[in-house]
PDB file of C-alpha atoms and ligand atoms in Angstrom:
ATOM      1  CA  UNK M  15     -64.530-152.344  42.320  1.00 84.00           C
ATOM      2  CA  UNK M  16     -66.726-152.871  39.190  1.00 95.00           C
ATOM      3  CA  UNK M  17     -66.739-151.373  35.947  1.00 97.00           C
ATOM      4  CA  UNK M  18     -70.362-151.084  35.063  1.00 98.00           C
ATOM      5  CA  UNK M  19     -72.016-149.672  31.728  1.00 98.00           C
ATOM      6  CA  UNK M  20     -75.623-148.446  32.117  1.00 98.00           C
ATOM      7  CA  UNK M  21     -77.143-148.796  28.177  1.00 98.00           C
ATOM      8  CA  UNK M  22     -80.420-147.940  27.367  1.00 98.00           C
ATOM      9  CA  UNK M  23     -82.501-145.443  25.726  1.00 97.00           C
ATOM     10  CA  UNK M  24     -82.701-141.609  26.195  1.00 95.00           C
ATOM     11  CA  UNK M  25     -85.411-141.017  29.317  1.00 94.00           C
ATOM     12  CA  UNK M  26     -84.769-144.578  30.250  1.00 96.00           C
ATOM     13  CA  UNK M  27     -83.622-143.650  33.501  1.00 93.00           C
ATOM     14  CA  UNK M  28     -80.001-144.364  33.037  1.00 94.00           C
ATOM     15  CA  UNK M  29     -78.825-140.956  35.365  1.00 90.00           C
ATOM     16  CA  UNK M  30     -81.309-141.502  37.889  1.00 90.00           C
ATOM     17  CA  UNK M  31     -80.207-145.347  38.966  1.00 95.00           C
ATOM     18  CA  UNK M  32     -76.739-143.751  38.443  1.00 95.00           C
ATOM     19  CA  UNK M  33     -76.465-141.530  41.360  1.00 92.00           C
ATOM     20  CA  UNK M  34     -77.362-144.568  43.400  1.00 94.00           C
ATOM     21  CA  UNK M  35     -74.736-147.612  41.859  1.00 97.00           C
ATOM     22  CA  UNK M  36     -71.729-144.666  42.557  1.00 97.00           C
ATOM     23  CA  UNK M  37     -72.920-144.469  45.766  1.00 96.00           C
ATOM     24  CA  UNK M  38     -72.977-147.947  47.045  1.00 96.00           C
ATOM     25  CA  UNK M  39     -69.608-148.773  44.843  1.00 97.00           C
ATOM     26  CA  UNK M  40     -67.645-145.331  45.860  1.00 97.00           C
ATOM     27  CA  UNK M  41     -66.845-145.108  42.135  1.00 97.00           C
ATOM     28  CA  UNK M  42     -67.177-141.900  39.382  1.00 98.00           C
ATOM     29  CA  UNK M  43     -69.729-141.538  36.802  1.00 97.00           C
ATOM     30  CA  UNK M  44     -68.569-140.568  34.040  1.00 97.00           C
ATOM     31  CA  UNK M  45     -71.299-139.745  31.632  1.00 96.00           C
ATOM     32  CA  UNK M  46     -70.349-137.880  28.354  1.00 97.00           C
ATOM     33  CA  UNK M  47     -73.750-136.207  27.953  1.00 95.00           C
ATOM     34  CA  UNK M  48     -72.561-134.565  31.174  1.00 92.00           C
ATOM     35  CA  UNK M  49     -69.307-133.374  30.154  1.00 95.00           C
ATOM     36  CA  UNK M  50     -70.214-132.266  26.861  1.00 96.00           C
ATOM     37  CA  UNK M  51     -73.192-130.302  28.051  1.00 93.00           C
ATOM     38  CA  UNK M  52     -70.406-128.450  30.309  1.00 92.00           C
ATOM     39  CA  UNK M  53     -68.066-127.748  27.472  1.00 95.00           C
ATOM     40  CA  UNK M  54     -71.077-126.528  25.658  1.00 94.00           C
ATOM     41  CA  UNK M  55     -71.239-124.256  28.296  1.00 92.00           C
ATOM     42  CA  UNK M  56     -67.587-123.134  29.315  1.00 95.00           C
ATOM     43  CA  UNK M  57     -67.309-122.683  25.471  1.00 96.00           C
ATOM     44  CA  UNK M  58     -64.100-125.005  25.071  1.00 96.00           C
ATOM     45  CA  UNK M  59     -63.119-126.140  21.709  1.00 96.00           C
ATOM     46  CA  UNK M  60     -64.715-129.494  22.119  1.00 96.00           C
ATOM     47  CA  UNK M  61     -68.326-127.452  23.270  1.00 96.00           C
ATOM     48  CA  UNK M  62     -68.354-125.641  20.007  1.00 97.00           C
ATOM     49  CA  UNK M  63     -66.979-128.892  18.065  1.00 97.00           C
ATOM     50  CA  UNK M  64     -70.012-130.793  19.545  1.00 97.00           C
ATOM     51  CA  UNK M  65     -72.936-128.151  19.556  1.00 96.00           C
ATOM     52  CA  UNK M  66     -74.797-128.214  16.408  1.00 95.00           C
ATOM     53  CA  UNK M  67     -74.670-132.072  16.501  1.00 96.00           C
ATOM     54  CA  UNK M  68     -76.199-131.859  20.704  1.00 94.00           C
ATOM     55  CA  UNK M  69     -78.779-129.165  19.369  1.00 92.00           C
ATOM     56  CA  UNK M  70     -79.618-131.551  16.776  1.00 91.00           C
ATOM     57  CA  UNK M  71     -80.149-134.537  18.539  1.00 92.00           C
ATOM     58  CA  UNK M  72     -77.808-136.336  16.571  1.00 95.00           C
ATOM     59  CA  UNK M  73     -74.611-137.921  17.753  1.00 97.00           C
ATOM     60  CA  UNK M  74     -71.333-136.374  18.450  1.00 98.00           C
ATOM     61  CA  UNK M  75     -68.479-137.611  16.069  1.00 98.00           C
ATOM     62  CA  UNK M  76     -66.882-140.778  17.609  1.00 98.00           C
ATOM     63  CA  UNK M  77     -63.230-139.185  17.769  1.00 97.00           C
ATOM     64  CA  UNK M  78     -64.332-136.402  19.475  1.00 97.00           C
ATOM     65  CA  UNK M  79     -66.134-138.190  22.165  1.00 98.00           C
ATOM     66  CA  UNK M  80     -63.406-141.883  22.052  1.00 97.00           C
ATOM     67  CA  UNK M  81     -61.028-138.646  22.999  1.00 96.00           C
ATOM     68  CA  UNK M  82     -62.748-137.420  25.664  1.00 96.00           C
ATOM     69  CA  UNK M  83     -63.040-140.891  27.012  1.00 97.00           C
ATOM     70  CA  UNK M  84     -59.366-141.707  26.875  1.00 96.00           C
ATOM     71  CA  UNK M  85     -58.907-138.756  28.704  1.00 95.00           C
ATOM     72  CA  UNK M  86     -61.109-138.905  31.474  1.00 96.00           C
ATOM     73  CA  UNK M  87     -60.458-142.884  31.850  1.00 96.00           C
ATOM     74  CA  UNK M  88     -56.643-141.624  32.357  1.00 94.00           C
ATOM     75  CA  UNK M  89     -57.732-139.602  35.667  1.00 96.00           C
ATOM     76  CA  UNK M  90     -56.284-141.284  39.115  1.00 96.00           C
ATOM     77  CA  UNK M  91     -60.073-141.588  40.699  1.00 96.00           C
ATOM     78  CA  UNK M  92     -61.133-144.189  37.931  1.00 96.00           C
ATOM     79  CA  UNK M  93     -58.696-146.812  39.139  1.00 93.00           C
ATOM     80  CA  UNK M  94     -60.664-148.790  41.181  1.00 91.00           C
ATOM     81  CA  UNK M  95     -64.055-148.989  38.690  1.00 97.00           C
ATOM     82  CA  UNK M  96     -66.487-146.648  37.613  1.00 98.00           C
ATOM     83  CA  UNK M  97     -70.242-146.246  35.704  1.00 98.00           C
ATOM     84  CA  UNK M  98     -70.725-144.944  32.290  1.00 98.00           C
ATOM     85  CA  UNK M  99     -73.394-143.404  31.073  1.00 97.00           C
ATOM     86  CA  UNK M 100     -74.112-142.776  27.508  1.00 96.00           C
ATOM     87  CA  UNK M 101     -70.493-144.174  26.385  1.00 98.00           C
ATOM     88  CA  UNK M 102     -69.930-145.899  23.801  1.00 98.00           C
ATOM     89  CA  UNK M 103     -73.287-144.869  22.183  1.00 98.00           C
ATOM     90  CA  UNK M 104     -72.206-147.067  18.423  1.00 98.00           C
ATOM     91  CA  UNK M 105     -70.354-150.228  17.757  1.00 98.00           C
ATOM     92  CA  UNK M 106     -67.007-147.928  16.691  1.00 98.00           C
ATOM     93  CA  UNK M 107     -67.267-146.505  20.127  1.00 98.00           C
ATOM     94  CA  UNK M 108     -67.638-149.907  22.226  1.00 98.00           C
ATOM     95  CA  UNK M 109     -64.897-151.482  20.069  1.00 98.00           C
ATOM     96  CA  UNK M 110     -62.593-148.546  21.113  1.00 98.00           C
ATOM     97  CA  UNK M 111     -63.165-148.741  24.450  1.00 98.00           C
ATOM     98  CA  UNK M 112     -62.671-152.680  24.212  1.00 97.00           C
ATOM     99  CA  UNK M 113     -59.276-152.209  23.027  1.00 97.00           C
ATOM    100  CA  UNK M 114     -58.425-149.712  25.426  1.00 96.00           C
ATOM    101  CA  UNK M 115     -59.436-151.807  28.220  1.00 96.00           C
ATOM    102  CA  UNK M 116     -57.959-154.943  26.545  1.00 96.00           C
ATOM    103  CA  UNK M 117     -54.566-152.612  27.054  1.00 95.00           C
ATOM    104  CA  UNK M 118     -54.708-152.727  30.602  1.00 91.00           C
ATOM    105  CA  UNK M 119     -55.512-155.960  31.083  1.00 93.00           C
ATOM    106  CA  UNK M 120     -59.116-155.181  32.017  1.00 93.00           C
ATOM    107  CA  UNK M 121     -62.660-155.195  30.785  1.00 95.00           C
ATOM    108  CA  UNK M 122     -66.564-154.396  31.730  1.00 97.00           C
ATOM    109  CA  UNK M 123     -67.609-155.998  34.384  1.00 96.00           C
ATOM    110  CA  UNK M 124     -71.286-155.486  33.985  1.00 97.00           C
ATOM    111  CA  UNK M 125     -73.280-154.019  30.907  1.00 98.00           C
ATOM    112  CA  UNK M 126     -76.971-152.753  32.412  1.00 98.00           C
ATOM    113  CA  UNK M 127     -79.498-152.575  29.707  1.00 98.00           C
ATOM    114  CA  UNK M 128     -82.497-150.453  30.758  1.00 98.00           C
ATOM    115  CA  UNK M 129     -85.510-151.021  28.434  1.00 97.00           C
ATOM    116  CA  UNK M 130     -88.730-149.643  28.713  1.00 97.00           C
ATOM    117  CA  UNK M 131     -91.356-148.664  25.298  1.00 96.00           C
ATOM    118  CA  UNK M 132     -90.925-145.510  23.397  1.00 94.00           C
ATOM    119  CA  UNK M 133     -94.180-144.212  24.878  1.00 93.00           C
ATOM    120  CA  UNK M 134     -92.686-144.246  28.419  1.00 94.00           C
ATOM    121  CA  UNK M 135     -89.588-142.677  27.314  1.00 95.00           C
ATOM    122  CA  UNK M 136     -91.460-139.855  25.799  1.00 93.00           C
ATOM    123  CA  UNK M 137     -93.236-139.164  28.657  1.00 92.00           C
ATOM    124  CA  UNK M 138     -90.500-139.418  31.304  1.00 93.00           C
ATOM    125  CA  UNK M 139     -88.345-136.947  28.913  1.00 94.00           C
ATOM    126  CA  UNK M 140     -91.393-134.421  28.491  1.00 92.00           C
ATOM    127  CA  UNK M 141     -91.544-134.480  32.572  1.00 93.00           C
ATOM    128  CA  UNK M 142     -88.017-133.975  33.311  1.00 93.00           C
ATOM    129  CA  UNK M 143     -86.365-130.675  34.887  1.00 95.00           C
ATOM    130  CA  UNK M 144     -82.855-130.161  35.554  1.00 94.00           C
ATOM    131  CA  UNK M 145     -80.961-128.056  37.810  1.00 94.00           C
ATOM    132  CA  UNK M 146     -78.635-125.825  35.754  1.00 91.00           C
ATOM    133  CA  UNK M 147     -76.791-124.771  39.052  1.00 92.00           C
ATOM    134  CA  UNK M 148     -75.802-128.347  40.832  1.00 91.00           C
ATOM    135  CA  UNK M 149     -77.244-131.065  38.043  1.00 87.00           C
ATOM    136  CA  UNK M 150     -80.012-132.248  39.731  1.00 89.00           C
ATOM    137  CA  UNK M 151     -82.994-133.935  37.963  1.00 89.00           C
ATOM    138  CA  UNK M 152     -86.072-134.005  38.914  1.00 91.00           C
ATOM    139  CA  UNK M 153     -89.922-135.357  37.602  1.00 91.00           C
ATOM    140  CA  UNK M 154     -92.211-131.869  36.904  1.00 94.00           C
ATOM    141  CA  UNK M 155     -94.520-133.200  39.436  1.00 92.00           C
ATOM    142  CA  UNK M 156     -91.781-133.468  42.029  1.00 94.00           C
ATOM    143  CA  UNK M 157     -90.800-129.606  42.202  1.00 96.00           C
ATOM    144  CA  UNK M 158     -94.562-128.070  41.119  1.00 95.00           C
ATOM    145  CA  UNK M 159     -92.713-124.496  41.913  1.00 96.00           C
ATOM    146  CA  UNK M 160     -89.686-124.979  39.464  1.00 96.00           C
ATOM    147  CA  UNK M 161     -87.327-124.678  42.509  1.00 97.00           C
ATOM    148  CA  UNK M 162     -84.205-126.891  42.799  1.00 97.00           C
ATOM    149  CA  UNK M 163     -84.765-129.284  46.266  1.00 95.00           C
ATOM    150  CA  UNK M 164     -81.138-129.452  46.527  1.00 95.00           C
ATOM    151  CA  UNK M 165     -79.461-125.430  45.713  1.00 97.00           C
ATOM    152  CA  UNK M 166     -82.512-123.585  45.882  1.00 97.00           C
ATOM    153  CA  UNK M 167     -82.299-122.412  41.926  1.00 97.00           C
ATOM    154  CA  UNK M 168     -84.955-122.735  39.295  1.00 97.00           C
ATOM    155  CA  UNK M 169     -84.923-125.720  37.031  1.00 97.00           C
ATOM    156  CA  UNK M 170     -85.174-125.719  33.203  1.00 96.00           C
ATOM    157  CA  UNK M 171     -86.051-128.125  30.918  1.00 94.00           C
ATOM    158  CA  UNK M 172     -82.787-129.428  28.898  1.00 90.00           C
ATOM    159  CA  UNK M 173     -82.929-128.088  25.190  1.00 88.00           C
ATOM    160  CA  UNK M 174     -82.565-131.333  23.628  1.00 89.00           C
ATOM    161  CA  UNK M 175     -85.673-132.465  25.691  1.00 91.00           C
ATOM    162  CA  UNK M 176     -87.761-130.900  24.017  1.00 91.00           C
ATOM    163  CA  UNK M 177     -90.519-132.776  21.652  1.00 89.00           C
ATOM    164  CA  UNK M 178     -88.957-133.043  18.343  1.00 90.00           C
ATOM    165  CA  UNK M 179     -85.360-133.087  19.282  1.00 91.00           C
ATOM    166  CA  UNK M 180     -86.631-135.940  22.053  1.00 92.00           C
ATOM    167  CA  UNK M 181     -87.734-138.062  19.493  1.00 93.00           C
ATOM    168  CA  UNK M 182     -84.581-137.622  17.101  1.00 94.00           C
ATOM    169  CA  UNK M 183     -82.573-139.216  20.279  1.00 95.00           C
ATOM    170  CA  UNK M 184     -84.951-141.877  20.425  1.00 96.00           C
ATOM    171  CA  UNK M 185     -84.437-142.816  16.608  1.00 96.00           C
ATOM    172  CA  UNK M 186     -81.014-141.912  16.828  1.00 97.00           C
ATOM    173  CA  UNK M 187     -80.569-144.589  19.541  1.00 97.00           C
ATOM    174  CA  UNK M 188     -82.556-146.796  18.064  1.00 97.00           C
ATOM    175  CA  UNK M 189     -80.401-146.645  14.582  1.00 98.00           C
ATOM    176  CA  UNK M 190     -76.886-146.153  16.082  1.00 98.00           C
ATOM    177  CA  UNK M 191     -76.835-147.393  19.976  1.00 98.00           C
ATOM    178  CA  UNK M 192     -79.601-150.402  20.235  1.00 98.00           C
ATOM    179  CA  UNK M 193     -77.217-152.442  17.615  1.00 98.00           C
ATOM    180  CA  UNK M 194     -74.714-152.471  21.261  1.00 98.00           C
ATOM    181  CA  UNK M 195     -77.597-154.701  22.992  1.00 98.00           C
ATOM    182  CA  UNK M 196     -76.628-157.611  20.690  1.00 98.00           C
ATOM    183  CA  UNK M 197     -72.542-156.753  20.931  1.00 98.00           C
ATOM    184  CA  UNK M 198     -72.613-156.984  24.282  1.00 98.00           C
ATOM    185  CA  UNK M 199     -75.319-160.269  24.527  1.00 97.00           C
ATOM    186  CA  UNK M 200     -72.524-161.677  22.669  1.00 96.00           C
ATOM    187  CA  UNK M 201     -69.607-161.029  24.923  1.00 94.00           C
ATOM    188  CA  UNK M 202     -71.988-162.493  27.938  1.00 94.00           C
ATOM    189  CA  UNK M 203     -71.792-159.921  30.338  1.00 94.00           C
ATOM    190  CA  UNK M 204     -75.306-158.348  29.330  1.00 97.00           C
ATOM    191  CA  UNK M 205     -77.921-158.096  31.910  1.00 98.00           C
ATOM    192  CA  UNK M 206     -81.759-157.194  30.520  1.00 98.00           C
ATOM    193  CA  UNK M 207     -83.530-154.921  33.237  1.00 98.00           C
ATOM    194  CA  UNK M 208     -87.271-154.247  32.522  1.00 97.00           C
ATOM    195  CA  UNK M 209     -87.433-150.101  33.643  1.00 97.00           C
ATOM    196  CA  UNK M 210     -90.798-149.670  32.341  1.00 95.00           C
ATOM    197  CA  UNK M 211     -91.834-149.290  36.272  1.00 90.00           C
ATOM    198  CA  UNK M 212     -91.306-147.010  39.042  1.00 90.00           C
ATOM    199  CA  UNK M 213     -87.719-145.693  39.861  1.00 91.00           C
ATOM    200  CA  UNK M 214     -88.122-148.223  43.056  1.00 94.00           C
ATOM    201  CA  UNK M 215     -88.786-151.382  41.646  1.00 96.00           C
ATOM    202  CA  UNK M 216     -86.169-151.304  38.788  1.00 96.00           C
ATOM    203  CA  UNK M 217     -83.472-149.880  41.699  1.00 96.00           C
ATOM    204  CA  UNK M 218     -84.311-153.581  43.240  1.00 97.00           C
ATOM    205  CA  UNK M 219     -83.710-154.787  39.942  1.00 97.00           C
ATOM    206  CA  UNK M 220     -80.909-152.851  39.353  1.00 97.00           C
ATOM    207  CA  UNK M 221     -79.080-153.755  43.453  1.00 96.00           C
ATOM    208  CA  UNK M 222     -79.737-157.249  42.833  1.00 96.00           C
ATOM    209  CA  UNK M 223     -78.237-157.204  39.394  1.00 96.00           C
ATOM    210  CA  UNK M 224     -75.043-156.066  40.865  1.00 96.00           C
ATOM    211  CA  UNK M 225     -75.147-157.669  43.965  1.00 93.00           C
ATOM    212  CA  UNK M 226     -76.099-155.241  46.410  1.00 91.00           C
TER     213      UNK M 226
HETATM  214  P1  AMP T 302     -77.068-137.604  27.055  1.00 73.73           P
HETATM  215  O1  AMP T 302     -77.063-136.655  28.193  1.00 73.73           O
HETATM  216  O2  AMP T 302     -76.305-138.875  27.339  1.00 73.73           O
HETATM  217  O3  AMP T 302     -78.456-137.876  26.528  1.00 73.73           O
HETATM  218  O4  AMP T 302     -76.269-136.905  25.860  1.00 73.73           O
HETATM  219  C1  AMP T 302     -76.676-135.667  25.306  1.00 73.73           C
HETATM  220  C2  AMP T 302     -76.100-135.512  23.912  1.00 73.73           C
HETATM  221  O5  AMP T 302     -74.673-135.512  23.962  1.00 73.73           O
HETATM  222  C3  AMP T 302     -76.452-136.621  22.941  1.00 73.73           C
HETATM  223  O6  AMP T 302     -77.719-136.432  22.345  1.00 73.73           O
HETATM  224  C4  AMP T 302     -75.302-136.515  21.942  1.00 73.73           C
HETATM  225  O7  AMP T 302     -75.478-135.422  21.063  1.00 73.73           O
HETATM  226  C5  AMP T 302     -74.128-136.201  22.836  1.00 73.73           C
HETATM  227  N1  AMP T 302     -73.448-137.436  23.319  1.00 73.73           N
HETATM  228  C6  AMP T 302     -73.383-137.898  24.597  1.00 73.73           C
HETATM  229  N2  AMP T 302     -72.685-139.042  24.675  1.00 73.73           N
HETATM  230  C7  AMP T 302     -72.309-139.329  23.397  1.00 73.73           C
HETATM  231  C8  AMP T 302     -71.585-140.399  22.815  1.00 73.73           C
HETATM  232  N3  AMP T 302     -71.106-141.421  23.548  1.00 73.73           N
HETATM  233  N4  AMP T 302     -71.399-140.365  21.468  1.00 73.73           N
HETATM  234  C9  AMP T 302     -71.862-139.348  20.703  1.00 73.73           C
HETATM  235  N5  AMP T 302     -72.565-138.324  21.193  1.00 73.73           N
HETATM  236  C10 AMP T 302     -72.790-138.301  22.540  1.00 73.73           C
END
């Protein structure tokens, strides 16, 4: 089973073609926005470590988050491949994880790299809800009575999707994550997937770039 990376921009779509790849593979996703936004919740150490730089916008110190990683990577039910998901986010990150995988013998199988303009990304961040109960996302126009189509509770919109602190992700990807587009070119195993259209047409992309 693969070990995929999904890279690409905030609003890009990244956890929307997720829930699909784990599906078809049988394999985790393990996306750190995900499991820092829940130790922002529970209150844990890490949360309160990690808050003012989530509020922010900005990026969550590498140690914290190469930690976190580490750990989760360590769990029985990633053995046989999994998807990440805004990991490693900067160059100090990816090299980490290199090494780690180098350890094992291993490596990324395939690195996904959703693009799509700024423009688009603003506007599919400004019309996202989430479900704070079970995680779903959804598009605004999709649940017009803020109801969540899987649990039945209301949606919200996340914090840091809001305007400004939207567009601080966008630079900060731009400054700190894009220079991973190159690092990965590099290695060979990148694979360019235009996601400026509809959540259909780049899943084709997206299935036939893996083979399914
Ligand atoms: P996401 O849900 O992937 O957009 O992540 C939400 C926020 O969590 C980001 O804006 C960062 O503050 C933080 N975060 C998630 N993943 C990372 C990472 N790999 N490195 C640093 N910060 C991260």
């Amino acid at each position: 089973m693969p070990k995929i990376l999904l890279l690409g921009a905030p609003g890009v779509g990244k956890g929307t073609h997720s829930e699909k790849i784990i599906k078809d593979f049988g394999i985790p996703a393990i996306a750190t926005g995900d499991i820092l936004r829940d130790n922002l919740k529970r209150e844990t150490e890490l949360g309160m470590k990690a808050k003012a730089f989530m509020e922010s916008g900005g990026l969550v110190p590498d140690d914290l988050v190469i930690a976190l990683v580490k750990d989760r990577l360590s769990q029985d039910d990633t053995k046989n491949g999994y998807l990440l998901d805004g990991f490693p986010r900067t160059i100090a990150q990816a090299e980490e994880l290199d090494a780690y995988l180098a350890e094992e013998g291993s490596g990324l199988d395939y690195v996904l790299y959703l693009n799509a303009p700024k423009e688009e990304l603003v506007r599919r961040i400004a019309g996202r809800r989430v479900c704070p109960a079970c995680k779903a996302t959804f598009r605004a126009s999709d649940v017009p009575d803020g109801i969540c189509k899987v649990c039945g509770a209301q949606v919200i919109i996340r914090k840091d999707d809001e305007a400004a602190t939207a567009l601080k992700r966008i630079e900060v990807y731009n400054e700190q994550t894009a220079p991973l587009i190159d690092y990965y070119k590099n290695k060979g195993i990148l694979i360019e997937i235009d996601a400026a259209h509809d959540i259909d047409a780049v899943q084709a992309k997206v299935d036939k770039a893996l083979g399914v």
